[in-house]
JSON list of C-alpha atoms and ligand atoms in Angstrom, two decimals:
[
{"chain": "A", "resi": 3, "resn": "UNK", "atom": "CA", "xyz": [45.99, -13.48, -87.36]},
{"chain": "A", "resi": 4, "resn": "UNK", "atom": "CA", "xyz": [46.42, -9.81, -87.71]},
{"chain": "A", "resi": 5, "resn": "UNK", "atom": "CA", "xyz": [45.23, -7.66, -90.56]},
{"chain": "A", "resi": 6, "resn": "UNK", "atom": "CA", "xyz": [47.64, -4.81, -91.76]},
{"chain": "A", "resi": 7, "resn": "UNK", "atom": "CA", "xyz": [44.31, -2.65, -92.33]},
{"chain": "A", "resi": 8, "resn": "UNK", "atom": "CA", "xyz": [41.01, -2.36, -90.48]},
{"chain": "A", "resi": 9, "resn": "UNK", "atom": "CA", "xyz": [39.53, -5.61, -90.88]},
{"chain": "A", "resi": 10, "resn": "UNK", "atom": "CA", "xyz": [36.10, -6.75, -91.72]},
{"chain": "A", "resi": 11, "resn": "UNK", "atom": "CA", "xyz": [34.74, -10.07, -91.01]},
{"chain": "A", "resi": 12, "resn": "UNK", "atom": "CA", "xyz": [33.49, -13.09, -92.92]},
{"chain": "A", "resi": 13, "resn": "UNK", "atom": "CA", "xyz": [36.31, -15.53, -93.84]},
{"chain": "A", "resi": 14, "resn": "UNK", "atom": "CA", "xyz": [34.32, -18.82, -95.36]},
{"chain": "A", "resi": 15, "resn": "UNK", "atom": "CA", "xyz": [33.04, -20.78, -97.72]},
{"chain": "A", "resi": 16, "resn": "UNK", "atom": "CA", "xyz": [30.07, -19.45, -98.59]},
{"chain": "A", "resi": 17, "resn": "UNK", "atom": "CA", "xyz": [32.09, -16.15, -99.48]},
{"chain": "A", "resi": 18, "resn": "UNK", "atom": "CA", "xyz": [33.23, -16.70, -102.44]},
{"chain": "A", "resi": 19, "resn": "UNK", "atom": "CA", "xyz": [35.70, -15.14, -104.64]},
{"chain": "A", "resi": 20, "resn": "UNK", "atom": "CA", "xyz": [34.41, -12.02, -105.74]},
{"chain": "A", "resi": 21, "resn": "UNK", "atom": "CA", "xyz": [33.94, -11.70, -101.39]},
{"chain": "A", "resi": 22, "resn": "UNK", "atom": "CA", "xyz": [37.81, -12.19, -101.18]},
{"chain": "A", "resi": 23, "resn": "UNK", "atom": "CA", "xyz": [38.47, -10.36, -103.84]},
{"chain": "A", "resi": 24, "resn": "UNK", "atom": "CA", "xyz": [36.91, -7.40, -103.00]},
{"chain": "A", "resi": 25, "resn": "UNK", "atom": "CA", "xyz": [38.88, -7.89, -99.71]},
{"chain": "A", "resi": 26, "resn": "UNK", "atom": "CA", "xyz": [42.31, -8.48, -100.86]},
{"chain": "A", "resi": 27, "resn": "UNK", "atom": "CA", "xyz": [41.85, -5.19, -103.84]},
{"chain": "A", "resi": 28, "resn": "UNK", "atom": "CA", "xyz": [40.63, -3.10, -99.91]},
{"chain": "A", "resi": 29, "resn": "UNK", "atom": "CA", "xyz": [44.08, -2.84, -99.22]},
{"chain": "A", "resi": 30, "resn": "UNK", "atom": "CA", "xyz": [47.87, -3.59, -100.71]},
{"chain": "A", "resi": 31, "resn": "UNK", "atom": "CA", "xyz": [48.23, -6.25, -97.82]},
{"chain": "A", "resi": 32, "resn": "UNK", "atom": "CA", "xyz": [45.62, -7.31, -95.70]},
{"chain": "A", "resi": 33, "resn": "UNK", "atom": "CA", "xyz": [47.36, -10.17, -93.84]},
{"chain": "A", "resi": 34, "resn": "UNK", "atom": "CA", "xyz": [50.56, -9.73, -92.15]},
{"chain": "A", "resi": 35, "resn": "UNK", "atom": "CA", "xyz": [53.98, -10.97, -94.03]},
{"chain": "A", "resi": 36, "resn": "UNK", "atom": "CA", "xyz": [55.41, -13.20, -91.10]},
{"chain": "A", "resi": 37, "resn": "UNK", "atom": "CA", "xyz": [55.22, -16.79, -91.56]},
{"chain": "A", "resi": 38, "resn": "UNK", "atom": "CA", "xyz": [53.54, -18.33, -88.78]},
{"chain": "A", "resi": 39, "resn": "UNK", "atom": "CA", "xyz": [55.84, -18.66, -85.61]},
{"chain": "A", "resi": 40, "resn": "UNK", "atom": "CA", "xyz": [54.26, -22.15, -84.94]},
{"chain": "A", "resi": 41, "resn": "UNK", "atom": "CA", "xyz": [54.62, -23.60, -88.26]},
{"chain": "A", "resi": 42, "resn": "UNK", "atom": "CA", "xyz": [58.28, -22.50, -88.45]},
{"chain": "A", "resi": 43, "resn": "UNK", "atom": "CA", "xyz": [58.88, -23.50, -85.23]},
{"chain": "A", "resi": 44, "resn": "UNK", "atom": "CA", "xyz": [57.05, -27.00, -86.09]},
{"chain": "A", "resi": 45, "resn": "UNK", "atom": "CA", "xyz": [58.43, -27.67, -89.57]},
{"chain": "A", "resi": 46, "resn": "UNK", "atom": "CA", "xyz": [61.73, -25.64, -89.69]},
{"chain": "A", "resi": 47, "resn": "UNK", "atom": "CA", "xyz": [63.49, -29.42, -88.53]},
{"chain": "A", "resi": 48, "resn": "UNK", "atom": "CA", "xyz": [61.48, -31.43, -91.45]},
{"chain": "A", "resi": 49, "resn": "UNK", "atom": "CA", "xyz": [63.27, -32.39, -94.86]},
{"chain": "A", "resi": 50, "resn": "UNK", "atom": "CA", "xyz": [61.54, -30.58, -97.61]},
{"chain": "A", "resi": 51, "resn": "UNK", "atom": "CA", "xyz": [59.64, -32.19, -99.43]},
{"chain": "A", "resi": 52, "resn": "UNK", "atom": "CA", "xyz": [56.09, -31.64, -101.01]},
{"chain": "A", "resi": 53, "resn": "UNK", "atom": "CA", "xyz": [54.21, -29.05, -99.54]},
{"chain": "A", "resi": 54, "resn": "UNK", "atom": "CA", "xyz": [50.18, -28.05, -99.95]},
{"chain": "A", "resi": 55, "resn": "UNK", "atom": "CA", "xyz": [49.07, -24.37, -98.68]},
{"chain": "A", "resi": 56, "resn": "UNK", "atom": "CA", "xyz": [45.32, -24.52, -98.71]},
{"chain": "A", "resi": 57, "resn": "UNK", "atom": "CA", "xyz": [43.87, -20.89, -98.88]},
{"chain": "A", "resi": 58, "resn": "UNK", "atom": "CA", "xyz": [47.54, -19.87, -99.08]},
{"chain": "A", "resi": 59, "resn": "UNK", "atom": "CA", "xyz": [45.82, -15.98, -99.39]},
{"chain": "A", "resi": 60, "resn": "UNK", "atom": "CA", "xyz": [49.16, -13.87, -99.73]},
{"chain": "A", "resi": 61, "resn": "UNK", "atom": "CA", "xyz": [50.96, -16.32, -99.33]},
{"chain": "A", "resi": 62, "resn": "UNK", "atom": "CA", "xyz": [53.56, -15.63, -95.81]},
{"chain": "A", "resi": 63, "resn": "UNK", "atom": "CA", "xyz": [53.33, -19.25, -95.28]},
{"chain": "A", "resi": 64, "resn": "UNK", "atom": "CA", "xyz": [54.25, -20.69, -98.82]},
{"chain": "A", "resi": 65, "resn": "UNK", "atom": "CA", "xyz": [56.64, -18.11, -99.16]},
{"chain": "A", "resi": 66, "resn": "UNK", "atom": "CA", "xyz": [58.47, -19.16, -95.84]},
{"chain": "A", "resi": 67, "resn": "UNK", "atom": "CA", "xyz": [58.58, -22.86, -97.42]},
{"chain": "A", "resi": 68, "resn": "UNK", "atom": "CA", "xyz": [59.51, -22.29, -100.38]},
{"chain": "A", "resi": 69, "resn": "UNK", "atom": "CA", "xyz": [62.44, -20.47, -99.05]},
{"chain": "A", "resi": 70, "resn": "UNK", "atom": "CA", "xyz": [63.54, -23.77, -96.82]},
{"chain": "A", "resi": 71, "resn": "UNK", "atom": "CA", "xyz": [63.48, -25.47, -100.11]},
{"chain": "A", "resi": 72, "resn": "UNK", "atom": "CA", "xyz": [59.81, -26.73, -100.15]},
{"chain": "A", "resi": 73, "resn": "UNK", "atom": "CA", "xyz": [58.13, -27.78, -103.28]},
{"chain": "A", "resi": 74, "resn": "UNK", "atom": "CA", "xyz": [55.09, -25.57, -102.76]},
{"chain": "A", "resi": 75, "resn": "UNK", "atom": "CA", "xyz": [51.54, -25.45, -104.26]},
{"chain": "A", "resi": 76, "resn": "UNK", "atom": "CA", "xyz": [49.40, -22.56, -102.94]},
{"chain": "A", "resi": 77, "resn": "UNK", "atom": "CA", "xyz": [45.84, -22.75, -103.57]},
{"chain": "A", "resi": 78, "resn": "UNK", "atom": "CA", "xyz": [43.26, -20.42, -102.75]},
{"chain": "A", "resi": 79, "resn": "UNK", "atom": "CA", "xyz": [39.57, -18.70, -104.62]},
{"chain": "A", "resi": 80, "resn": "UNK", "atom": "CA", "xyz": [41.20, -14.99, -104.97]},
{"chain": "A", "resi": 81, "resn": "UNK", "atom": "CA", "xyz": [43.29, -14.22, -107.80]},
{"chain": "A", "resi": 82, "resn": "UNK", "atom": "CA", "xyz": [44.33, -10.92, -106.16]},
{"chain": "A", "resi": 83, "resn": "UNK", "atom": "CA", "xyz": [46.02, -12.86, -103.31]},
{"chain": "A", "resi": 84, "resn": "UNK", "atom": "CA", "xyz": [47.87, -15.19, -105.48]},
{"chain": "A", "resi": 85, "resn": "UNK", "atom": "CA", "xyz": [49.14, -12.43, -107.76]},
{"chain": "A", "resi": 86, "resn": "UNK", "atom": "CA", "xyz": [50.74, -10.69, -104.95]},
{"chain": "A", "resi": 87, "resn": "UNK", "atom": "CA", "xyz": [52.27, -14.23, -103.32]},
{"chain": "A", "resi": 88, "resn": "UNK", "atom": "CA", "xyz": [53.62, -14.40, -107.49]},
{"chain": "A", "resi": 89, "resn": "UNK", "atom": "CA", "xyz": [54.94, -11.56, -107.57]},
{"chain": "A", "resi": 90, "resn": "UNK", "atom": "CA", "xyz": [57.06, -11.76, -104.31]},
{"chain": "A", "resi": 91, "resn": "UNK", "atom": "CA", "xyz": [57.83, -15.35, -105.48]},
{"chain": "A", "resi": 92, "resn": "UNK", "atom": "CA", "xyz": [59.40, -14.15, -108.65]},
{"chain": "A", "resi": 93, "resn": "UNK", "atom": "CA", "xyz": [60.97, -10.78, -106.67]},
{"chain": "A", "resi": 94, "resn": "UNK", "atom": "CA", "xyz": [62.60, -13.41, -104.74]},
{"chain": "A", "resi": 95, "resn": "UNK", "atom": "CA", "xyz": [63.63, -15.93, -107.60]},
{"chain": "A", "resi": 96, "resn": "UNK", "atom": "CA", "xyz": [61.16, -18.86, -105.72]},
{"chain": "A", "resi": 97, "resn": "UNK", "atom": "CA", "xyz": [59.05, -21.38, -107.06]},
{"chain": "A", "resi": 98, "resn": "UNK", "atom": "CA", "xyz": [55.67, -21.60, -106.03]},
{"chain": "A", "resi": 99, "resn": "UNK", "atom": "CA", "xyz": [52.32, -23.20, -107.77]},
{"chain": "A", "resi": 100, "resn": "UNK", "atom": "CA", "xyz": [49.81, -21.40, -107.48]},
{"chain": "A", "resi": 101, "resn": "UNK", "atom": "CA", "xyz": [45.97, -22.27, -108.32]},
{"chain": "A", "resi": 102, "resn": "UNK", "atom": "CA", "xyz": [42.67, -20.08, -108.20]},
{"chain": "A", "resi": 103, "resn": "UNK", "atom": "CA", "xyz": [40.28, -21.91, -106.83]},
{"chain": "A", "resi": 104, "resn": "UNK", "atom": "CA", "xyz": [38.32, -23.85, -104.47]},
{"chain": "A", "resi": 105, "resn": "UNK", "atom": "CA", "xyz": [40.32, -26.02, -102.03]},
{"chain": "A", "resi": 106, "resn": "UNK", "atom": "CA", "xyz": [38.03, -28.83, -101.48]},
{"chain": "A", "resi": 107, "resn": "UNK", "atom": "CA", "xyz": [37.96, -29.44, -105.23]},
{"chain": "A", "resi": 108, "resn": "UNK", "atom": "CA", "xyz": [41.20, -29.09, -105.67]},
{"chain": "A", "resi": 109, "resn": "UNK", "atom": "CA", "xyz": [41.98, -31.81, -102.95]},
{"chain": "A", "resi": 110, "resn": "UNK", "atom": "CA", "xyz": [39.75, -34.08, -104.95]},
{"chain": "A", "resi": 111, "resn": "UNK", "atom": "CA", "xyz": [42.57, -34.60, -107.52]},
{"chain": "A", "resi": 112, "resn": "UNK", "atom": "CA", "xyz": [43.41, -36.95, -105.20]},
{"chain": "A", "resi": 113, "resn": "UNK", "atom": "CA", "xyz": [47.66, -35.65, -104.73]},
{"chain": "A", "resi": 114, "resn": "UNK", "atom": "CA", "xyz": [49.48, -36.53, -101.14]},
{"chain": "A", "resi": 115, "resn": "UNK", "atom": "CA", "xyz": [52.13, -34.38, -99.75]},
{"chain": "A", "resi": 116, "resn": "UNK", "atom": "CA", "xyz": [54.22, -33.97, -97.12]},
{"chain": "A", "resi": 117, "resn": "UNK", "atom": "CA", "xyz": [53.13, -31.17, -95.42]},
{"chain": "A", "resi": 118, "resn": "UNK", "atom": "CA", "xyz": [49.27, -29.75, -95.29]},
{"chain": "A", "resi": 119, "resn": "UNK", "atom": "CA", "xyz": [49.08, -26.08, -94.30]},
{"chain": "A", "resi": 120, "resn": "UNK", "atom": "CA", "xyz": [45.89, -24.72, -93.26]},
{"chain": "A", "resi": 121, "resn": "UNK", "atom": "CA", "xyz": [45.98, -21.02, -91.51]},
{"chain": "A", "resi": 122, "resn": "UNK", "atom": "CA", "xyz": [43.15, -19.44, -90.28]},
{"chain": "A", "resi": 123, "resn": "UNK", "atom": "CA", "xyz": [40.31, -20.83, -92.23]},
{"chain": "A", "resi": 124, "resn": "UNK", "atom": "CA", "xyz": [37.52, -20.35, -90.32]},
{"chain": "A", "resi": 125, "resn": "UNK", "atom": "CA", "xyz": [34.83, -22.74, -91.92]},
{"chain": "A", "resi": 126, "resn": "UNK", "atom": "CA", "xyz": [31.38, -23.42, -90.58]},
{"chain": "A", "resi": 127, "resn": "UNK", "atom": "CA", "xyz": [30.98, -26.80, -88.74]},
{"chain": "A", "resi": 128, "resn": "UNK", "atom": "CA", "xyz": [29.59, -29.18, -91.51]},
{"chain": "A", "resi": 129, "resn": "UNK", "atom": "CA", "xyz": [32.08, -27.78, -94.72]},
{"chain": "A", "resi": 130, "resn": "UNK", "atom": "CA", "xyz": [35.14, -27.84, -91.93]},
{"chain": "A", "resi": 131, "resn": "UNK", "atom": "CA", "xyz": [34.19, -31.39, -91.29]},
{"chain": "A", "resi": 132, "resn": "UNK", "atom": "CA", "xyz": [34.55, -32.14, -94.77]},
{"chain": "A", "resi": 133, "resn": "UNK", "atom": "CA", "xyz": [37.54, -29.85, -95.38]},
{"chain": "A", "resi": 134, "resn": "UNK", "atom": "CA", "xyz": [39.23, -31.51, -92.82]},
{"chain": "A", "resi": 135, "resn": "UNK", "atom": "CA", "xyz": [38.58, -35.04, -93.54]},
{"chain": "A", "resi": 136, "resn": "UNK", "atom": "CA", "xyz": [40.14, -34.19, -97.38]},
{"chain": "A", "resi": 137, "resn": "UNK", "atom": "CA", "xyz": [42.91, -32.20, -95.81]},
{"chain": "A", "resi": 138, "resn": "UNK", "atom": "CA", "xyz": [43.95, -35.45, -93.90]},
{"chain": "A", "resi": 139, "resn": "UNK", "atom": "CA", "xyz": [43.60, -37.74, -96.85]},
{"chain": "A", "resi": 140, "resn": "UNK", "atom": "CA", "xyz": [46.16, -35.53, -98.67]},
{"chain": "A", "resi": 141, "resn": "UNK", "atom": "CA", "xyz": [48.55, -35.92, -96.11]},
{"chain": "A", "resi": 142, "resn": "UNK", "atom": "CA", "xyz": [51.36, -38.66, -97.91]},
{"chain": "A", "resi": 143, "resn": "UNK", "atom": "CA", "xyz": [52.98, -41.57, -95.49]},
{"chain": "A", "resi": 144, "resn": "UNK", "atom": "CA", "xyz": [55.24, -40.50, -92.81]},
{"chain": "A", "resi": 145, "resn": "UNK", "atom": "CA", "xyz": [53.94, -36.39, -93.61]},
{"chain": "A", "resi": 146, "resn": "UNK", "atom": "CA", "xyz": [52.26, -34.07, -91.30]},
{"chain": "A", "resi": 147, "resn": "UNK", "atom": "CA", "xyz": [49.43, -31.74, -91.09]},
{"chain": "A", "resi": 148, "resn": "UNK", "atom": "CA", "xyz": [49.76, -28.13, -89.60]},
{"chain": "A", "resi": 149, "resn": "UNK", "atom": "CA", "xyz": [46.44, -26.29, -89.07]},
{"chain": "A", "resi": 150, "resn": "UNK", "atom": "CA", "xyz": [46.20, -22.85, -86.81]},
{"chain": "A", "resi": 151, "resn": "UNK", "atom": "CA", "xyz": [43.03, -20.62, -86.43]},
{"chain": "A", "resi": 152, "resn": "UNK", "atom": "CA", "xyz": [40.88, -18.57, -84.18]},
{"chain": "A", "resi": 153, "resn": "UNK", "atom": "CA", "xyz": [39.80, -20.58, -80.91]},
{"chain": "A", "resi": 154, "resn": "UNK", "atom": "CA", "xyz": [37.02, -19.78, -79.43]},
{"chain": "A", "resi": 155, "resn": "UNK", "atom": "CA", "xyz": [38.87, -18.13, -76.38]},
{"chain": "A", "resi": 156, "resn": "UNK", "atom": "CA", "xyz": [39.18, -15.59, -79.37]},
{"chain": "A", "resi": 157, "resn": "UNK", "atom": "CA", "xyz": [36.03, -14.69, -79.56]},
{"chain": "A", "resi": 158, "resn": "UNK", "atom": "CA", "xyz": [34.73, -10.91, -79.87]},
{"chain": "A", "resi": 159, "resn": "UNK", "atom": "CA", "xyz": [38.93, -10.04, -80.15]},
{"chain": "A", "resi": 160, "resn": "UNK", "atom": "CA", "xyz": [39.22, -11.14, -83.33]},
{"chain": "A", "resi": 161, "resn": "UNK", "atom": "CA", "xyz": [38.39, -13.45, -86.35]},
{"chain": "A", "resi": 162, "resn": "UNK", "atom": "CA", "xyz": [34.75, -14.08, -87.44]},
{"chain": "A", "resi": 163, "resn": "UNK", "atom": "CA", "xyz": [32.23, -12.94, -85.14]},
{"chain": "A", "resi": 164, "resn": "UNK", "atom": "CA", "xyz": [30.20, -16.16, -85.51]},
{"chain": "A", "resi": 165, "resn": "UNK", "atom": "CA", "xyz": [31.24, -18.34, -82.80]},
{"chain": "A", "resi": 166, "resn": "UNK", "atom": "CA", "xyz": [30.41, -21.72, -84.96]},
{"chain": "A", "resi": 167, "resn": "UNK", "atom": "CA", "xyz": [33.39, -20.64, -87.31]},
{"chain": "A", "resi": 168, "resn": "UNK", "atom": "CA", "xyz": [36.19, -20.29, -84.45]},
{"chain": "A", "resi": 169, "resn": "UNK", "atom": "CA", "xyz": [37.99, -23.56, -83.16]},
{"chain": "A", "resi": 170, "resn": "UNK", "atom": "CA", "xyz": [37.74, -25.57, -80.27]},
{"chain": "A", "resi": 171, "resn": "UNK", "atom": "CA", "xyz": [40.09, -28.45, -78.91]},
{"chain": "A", "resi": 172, "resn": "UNK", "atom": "CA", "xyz": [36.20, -30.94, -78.82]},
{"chain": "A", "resi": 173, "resn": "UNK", "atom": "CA", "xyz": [35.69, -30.07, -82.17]},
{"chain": "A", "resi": 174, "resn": "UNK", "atom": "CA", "xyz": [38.93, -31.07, -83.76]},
{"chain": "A", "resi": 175, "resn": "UNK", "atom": "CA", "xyz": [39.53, -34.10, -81.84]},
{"chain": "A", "resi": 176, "resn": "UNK", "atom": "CA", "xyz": [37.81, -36.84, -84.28]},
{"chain": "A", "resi": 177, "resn": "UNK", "atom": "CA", "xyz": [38.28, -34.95, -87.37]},
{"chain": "A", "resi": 178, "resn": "UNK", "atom": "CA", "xyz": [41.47, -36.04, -89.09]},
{"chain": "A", "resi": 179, "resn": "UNK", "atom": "CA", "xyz": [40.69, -39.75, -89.95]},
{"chain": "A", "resi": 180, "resn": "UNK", "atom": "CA", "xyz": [43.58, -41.19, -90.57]},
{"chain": "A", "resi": 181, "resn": "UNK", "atom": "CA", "xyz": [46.33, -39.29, -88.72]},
{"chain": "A", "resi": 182, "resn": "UNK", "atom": "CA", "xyz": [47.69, -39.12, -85.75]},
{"chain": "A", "resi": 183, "resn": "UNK", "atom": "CA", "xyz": [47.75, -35.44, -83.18]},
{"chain": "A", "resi": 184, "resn": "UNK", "atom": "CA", "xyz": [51.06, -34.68, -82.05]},
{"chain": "A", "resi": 185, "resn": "UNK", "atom": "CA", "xyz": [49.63, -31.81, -80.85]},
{"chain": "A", "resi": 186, "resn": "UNK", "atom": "CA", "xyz": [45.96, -30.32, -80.53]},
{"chain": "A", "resi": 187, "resn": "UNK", "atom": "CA", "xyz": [46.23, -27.04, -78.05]},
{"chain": "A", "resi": 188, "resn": "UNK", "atom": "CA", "xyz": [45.58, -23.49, -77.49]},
{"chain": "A", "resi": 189, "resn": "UNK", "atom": "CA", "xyz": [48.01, -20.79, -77.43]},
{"chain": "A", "resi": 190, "resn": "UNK", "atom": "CA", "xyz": [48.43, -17.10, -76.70]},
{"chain": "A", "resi": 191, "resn": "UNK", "atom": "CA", "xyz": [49.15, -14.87, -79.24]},
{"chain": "A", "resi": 192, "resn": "UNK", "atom": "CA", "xyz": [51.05, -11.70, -77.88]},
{"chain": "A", "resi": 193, "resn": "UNK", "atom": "CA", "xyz": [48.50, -9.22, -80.04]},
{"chain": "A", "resi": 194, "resn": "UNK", "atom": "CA", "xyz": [45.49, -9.98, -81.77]},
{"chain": "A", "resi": 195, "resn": "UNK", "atom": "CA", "xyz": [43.55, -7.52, -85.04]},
{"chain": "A", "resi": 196, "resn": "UNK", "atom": "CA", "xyz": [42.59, -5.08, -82.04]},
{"chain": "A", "resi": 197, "resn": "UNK", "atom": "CA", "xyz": [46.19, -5.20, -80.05]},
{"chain": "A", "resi": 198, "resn": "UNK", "atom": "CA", "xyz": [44.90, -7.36, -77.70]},
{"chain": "A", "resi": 199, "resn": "UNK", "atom": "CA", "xyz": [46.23, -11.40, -76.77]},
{"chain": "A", "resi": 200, "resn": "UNK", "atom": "CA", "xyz": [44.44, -13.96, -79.17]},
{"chain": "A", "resi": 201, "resn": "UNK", "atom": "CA", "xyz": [43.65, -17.49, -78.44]},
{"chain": "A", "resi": 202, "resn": "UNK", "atom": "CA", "xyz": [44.94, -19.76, -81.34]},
{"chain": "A", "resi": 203, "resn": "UNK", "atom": "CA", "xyz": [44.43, -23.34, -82.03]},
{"chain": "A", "resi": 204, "resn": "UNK", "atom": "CA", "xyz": [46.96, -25.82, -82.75]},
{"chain": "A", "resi": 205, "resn": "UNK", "atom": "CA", "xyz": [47.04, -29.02, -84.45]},
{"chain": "A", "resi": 206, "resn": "UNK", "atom": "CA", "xyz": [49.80, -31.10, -85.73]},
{"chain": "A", "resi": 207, "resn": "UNK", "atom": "CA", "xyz": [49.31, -34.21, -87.13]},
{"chain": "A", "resi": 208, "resn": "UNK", "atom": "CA", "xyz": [51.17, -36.90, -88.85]},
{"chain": "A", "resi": 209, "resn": "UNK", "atom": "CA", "xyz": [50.48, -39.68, -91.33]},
{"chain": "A", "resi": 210, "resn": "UNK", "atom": "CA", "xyz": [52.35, -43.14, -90.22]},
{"chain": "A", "resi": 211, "resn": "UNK", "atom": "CA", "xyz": [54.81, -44.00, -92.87]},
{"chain": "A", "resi": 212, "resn": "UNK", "atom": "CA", "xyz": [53.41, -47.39, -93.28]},
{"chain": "A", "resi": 213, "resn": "UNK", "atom": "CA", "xyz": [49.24, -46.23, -94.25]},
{"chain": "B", "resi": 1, "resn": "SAM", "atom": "C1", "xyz": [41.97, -15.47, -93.38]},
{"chain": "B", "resi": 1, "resn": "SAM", "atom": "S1", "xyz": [42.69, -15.76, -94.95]},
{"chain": "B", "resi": 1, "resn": "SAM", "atom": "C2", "xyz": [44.15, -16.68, -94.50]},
{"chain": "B", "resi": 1, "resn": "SAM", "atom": "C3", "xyz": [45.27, -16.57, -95.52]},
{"chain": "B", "resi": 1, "resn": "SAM", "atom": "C4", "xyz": [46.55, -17.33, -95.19]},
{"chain": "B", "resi": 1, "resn": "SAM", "atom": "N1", "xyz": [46.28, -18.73, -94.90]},
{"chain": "B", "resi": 1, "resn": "SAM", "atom": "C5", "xyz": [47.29, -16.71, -94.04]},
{"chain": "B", "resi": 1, "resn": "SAM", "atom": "O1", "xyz": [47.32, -17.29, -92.96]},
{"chain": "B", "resi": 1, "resn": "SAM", "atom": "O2", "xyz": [47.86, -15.62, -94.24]},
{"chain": "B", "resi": 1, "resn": "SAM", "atom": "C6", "xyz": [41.63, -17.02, -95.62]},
{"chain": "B", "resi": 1, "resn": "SAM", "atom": "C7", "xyz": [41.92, -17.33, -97.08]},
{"chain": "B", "resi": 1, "resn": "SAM", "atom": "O3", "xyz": [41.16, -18.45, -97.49]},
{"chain": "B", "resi": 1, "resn": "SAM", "atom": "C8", "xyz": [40.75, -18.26, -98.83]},
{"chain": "B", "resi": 1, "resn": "SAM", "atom": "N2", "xyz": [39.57, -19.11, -99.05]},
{"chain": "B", "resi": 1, "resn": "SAM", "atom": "C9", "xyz": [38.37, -19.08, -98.42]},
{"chain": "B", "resi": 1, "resn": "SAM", "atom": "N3", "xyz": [37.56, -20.03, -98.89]},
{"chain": "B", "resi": 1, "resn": "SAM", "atom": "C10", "xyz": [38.26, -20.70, -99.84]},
{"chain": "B", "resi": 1, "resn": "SAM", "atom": "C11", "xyz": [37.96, -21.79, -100.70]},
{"chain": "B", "resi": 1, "resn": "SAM", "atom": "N4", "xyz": [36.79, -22.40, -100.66]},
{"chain": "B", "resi": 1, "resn": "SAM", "atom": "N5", "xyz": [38.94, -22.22, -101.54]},
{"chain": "B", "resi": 1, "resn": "SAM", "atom": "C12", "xyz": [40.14, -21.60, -101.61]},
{"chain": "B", "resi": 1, "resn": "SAM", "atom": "N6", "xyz": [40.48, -20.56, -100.82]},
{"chain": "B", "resi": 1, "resn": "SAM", "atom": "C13", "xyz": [39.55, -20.12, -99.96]},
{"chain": "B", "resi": 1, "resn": "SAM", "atom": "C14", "xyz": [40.47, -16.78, -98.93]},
{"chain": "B", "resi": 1, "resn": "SAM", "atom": "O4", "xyz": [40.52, -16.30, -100.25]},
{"chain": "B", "resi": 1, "resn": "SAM", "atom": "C15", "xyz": [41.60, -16.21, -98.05]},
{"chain": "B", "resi": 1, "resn": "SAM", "atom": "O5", "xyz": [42.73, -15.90, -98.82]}
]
């Protein structure tokens, strides 16, 4: 994804808030404002219904959804992030829920929903396993699962410099029990954090209606 300011690296688990923080309060926006062109392009045809943004940051994703009539809840460790995806929410007169604090632990409440974002989180192997595997359980019956992030055609253009934390299509393959892929690919992005084309990784994923 593309940073409006010079980025730094390090998105994770592992960081934790006062890390983001210290990001987000670096610059008034340090994510770009477009909702992803692949989830619109993906969900745009789906009924609203309940929707889950899981380290929502400022929030061009939930913002998009809540627009089309989702029932959004945006959840992600910096406080700074969620008060500027509030405060366009309210400029905007949307609804959005938003919670500080840890994703994982917040899908442990155990909640389904229609539609699991997850955008650029860029996890180490073992905690992405685990992410992953509590993402899908939160997807409801007949919902879907949207994740996009750095592949590891990315590498050195953009997104964590650790090559464990960028996406491949091997790793993802097993590791949304539960669900079915619609789609797990790569795509181009026309310009990257340093102008240049980014490799993203795509995965769409339902729940049958019946389990
Ligand atoms: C690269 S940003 C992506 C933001 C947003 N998804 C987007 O695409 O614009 C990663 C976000 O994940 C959040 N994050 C990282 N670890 C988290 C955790 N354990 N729980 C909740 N949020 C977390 C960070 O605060 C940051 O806002």
């Amino acid at each position: 994804m593309e940073e409006q300011n010079q980025h730094q690296h390090g998105h994770d688990h592992g960081h934790g808030q006062q890390h983001w923080n210290e990001r987000y309060a670096s610059a008034p926006r340090l994510f770009n404002a477009e909702p992803d062109e692949t989830l619109v392009e993906l969900a745009d045809h789906l009924p609203p219904g309940r929707a889950i943004d899981l380290g929502a940051g400022e929030g061009r994703n939930a913002l998009w959804l809540a627009r089309k009539k989702w029932h959004v809840t945006a959840v992600d460790l910096s406080d700074i992030a969620l008060a500027r995806l509030a405060a366009e929410a309210a400029e905007a007169g949307l609804d959005v829920d938003t919670v500080a604090g840890d994703i994982v632990e917040y899908l442990g409440r155990g909640d389904r929903y229609d539609l699991v974002v997850l955008a650029f989180i860029q996890w180490m192997p073992e905690e992405r396993t685990r992410l992953l595997s509590a993402a899908s359980a939160a997807v409801a019956p007949g919902g879907h699962l949207f994740l996009i992030g750095h592949h590891i055609a990315s590498l050195g253009k953009g997104g964590p410099p650790q090559p464990e934390r960028l996406y491949t299509e091997e790793s993802l393959n097993d590791s949304f029990p539960g669900l079915k892929l619609l789609r797990l690919d790569r795509q181009e992005r026309a310009a990257g954090d340093i102008g240049v084309p980014m490799v993203d990784i795509v995965v769409w994923a339902e729940r049958s209606t019946t389990n």
